[in-house]
Tab-separated table of C-alpha atoms in Angstrom:
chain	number	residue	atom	x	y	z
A	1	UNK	CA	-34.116	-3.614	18.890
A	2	UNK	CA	-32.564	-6.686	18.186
A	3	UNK	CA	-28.960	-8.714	19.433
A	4	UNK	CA	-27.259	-11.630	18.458
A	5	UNK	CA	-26.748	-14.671	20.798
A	6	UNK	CA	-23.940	-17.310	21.182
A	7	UNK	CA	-25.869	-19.421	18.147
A	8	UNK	CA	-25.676	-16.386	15.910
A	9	UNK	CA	-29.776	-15.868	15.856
A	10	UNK	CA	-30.772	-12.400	16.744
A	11	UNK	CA	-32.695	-12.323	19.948
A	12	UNK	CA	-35.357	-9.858	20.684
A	13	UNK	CA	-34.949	-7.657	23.483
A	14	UNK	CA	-37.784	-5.624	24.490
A	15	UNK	CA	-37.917	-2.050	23.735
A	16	UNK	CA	-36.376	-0.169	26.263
A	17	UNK	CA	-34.525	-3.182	28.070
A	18	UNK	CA	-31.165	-2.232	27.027
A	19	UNK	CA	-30.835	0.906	29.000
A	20	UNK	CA	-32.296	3.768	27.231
A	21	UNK	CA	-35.142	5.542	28.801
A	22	UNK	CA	-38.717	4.587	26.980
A	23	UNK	CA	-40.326	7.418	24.927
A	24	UNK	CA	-43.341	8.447	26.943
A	25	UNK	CA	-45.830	6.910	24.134
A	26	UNK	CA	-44.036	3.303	24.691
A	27	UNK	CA	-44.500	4.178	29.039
A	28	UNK	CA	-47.930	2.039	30.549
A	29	UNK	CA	-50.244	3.809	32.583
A	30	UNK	CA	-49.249	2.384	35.771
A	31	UNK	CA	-46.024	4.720	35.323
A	32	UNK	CA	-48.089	7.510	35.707
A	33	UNK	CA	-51.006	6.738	38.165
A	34	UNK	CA	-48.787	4.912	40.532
A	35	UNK	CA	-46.791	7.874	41.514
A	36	UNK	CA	-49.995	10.030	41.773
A	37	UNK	CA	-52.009	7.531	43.542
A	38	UNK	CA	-49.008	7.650	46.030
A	39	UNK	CA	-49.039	11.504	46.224
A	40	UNK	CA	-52.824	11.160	47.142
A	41	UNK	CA	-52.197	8.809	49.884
A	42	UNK	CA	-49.638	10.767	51.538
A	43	UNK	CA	-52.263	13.768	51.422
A	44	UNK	CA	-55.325	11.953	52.579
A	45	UNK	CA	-53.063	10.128	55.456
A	46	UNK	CA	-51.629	13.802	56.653
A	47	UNK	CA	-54.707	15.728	56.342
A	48	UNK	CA	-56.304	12.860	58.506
A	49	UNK	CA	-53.530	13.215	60.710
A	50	UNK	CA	-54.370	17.372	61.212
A	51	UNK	CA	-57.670	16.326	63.108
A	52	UNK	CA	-55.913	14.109	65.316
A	53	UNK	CA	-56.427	15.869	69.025
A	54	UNK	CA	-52.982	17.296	70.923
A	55	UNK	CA	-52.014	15.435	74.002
A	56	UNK	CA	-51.762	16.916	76.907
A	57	UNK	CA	-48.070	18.277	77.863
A	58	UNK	CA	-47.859	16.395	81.111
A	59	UNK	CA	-48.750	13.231	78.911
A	60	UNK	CA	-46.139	13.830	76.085
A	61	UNK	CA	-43.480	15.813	77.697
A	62	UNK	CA	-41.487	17.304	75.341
A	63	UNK	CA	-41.390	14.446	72.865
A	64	UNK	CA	-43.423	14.667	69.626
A	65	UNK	CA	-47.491	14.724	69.723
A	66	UNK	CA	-49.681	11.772	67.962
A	67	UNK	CA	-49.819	13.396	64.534
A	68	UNK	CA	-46.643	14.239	63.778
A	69	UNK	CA	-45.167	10.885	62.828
A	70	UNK	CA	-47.780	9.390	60.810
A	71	UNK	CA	-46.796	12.910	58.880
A	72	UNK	CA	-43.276	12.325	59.111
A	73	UNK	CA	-43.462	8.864	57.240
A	74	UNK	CA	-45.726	10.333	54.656
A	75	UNK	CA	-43.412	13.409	53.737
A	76	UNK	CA	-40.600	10.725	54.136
A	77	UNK	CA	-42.595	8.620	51.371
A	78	UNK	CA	-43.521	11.348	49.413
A	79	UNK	CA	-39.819	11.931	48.958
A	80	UNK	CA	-39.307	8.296	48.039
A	81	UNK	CA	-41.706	9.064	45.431
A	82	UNK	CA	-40.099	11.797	43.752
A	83	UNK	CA	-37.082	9.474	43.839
A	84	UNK	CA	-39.428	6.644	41.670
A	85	UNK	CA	-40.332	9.683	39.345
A	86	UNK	CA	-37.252	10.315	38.463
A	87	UNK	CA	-35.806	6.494	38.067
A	88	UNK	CA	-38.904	5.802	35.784
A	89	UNK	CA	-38.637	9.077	34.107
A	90	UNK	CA	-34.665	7.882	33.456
A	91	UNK	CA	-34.826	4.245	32.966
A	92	UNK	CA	-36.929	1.529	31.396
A	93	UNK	CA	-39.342	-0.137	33.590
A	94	UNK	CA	-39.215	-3.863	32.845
A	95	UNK	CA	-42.259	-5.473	31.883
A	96	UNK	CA	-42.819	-9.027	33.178
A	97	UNK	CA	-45.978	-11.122	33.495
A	98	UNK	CA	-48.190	-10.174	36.111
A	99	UNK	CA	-47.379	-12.944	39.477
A	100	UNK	CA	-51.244	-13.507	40.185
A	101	UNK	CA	-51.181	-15.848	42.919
A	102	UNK	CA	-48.667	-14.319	44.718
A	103	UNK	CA	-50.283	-10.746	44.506
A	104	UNK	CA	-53.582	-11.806	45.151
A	105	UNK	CA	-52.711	-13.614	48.064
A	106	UNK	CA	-50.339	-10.696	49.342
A	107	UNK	CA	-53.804	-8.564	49.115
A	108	UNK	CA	-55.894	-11.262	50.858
A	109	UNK	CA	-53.030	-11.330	53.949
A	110	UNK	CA	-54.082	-7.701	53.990
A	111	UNK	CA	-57.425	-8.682	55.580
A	112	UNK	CA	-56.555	-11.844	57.622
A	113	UNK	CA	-54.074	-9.060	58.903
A	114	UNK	CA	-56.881	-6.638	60.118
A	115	UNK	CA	-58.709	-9.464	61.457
A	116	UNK	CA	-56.268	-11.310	63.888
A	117	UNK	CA	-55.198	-7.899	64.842
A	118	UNK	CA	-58.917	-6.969	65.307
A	119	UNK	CA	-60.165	-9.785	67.056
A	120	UNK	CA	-56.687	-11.631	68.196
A	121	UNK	CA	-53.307	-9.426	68.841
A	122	UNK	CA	-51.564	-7.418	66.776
A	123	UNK	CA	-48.481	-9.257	67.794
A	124	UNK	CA	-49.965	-12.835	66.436
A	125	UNK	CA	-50.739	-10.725	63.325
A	126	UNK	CA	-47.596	-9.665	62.539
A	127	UNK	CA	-45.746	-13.200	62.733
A	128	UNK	CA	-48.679	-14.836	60.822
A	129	UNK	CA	-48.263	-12.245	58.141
A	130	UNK	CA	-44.561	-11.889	57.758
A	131	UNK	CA	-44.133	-15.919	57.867
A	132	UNK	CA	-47.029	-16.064	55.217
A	133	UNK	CA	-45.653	-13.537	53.387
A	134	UNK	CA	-42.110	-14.870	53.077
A	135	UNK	CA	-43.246	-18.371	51.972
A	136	UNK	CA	-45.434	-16.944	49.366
A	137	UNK	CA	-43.205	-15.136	47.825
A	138	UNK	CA	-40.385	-17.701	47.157
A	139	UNK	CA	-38.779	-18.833	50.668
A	140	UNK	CA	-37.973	-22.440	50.864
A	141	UNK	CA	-36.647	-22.433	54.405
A	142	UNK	CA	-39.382	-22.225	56.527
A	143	UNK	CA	-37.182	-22.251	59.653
A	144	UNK	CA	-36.083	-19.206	58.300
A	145	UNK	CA	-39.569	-17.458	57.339
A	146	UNK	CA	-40.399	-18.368	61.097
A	147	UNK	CA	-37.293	-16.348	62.195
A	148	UNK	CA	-37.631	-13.577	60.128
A	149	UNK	CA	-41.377	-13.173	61.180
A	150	UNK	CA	-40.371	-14.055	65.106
A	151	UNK	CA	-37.262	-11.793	65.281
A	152	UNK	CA	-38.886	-9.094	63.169
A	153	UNK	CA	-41.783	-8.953	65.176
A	154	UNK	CA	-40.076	-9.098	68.930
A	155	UNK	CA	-37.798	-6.071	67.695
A	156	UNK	CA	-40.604	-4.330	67.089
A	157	UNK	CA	-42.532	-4.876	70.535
A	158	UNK	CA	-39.748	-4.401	72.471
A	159	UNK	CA	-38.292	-1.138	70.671
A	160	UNK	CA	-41.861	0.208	70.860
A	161	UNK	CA	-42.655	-0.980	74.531
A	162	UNK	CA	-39.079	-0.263	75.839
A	163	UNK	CA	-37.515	2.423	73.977
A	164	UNK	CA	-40.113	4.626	72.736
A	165	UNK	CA	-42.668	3.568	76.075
A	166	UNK	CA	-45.816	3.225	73.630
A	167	UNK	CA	-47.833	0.339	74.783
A	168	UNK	CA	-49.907	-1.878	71.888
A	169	UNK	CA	-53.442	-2.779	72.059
A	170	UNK	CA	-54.174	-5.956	74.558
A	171	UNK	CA	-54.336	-8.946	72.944
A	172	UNK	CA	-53.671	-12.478	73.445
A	173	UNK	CA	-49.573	-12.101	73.441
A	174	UNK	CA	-49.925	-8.661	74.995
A	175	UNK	CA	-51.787	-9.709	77.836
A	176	UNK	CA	-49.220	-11.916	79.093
A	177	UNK	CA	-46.362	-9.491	78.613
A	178	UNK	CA	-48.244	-6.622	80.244
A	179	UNK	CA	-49.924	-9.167	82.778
């Protein structure tokens, strides 16, 4: 498929950029195995969750037990996924070049994440990952990565610790707000 620009010269637009959905022989792989690799996720995740052991009532109250929210965010995702399905299924996927440095580095975070919180707190592990995260993938402002990572990561103690009363592993940061 081919268009014209201002110059006159036709300009090739990839097949399937212009709004039509791509024939399934012209779809990659990854439109197919990313979906199901999702799917098995979800499963392995909430069939994990099933072993999890109930809490005592006196312990929960009448709120939900461990299990069911890890479940809850995968049916939630699995959802999402039939959503993707059906956008891929109804419009082109743009190919661009894979971003190597930024992916690979995004993957690496993964670990550095597992380790502070391992070894460090979970808080610290947050902020250095969200700050890391935003200036990897394109943010200039770094005043503004360190909010984003800060604010983020304060909301989430405090709605945890305060609203929902579930306390985080001790830890460096932890120790001094639970003191």
């Amino acid at each position: 498929m081919s268009s014209q620009d201002e110059s006159g010269r036709a300009a090739e637009t990839p097949s399937g950029a212009g709004g039509e959905a791509l024939p399934p022989e012209e779809r990659g792989w990854g439109d197919y195995v990313v979906p199901a690799v999702i799917f098995v996720f979800c499963g392995v995740v909430s069939w994990i969750c099933t072993s999890f052991e109930e809490a005592l009532p006196i312990i929960v109250g009448h709120s939900m037990q461990p299990r069911v929210f890890p479940i809850f965010l995968m049916a939630l995702i699995a959802v999402l996924n039939i959503f993707l399905i059906f956008q891929i299924l109804a419009k082109p996927v743009s190919r661009r070049r894979w971003e190597p440095s930024q992916t690979l580095i995004s993957a690496l975070l993964m670990g550095v994440f597992y380790v502070l919180t391992e070894y460090v707190d979970i808080m610290l592990a947050l902020i250095v990952t969200m700050f890391t995260l935003c200036v990897v993938w394109g943010e200039k402002r770094l005043w503004v990565a360190a909010l984003v990572s800060v604010g983020t990561t304060a909301l989430i103690f405090f709605a945890f610790d305060l609203v929902l009363e579930v306390r985080f592993p001790r830890g460096l940061f932890t120790d001094w707000y639970y003191g």
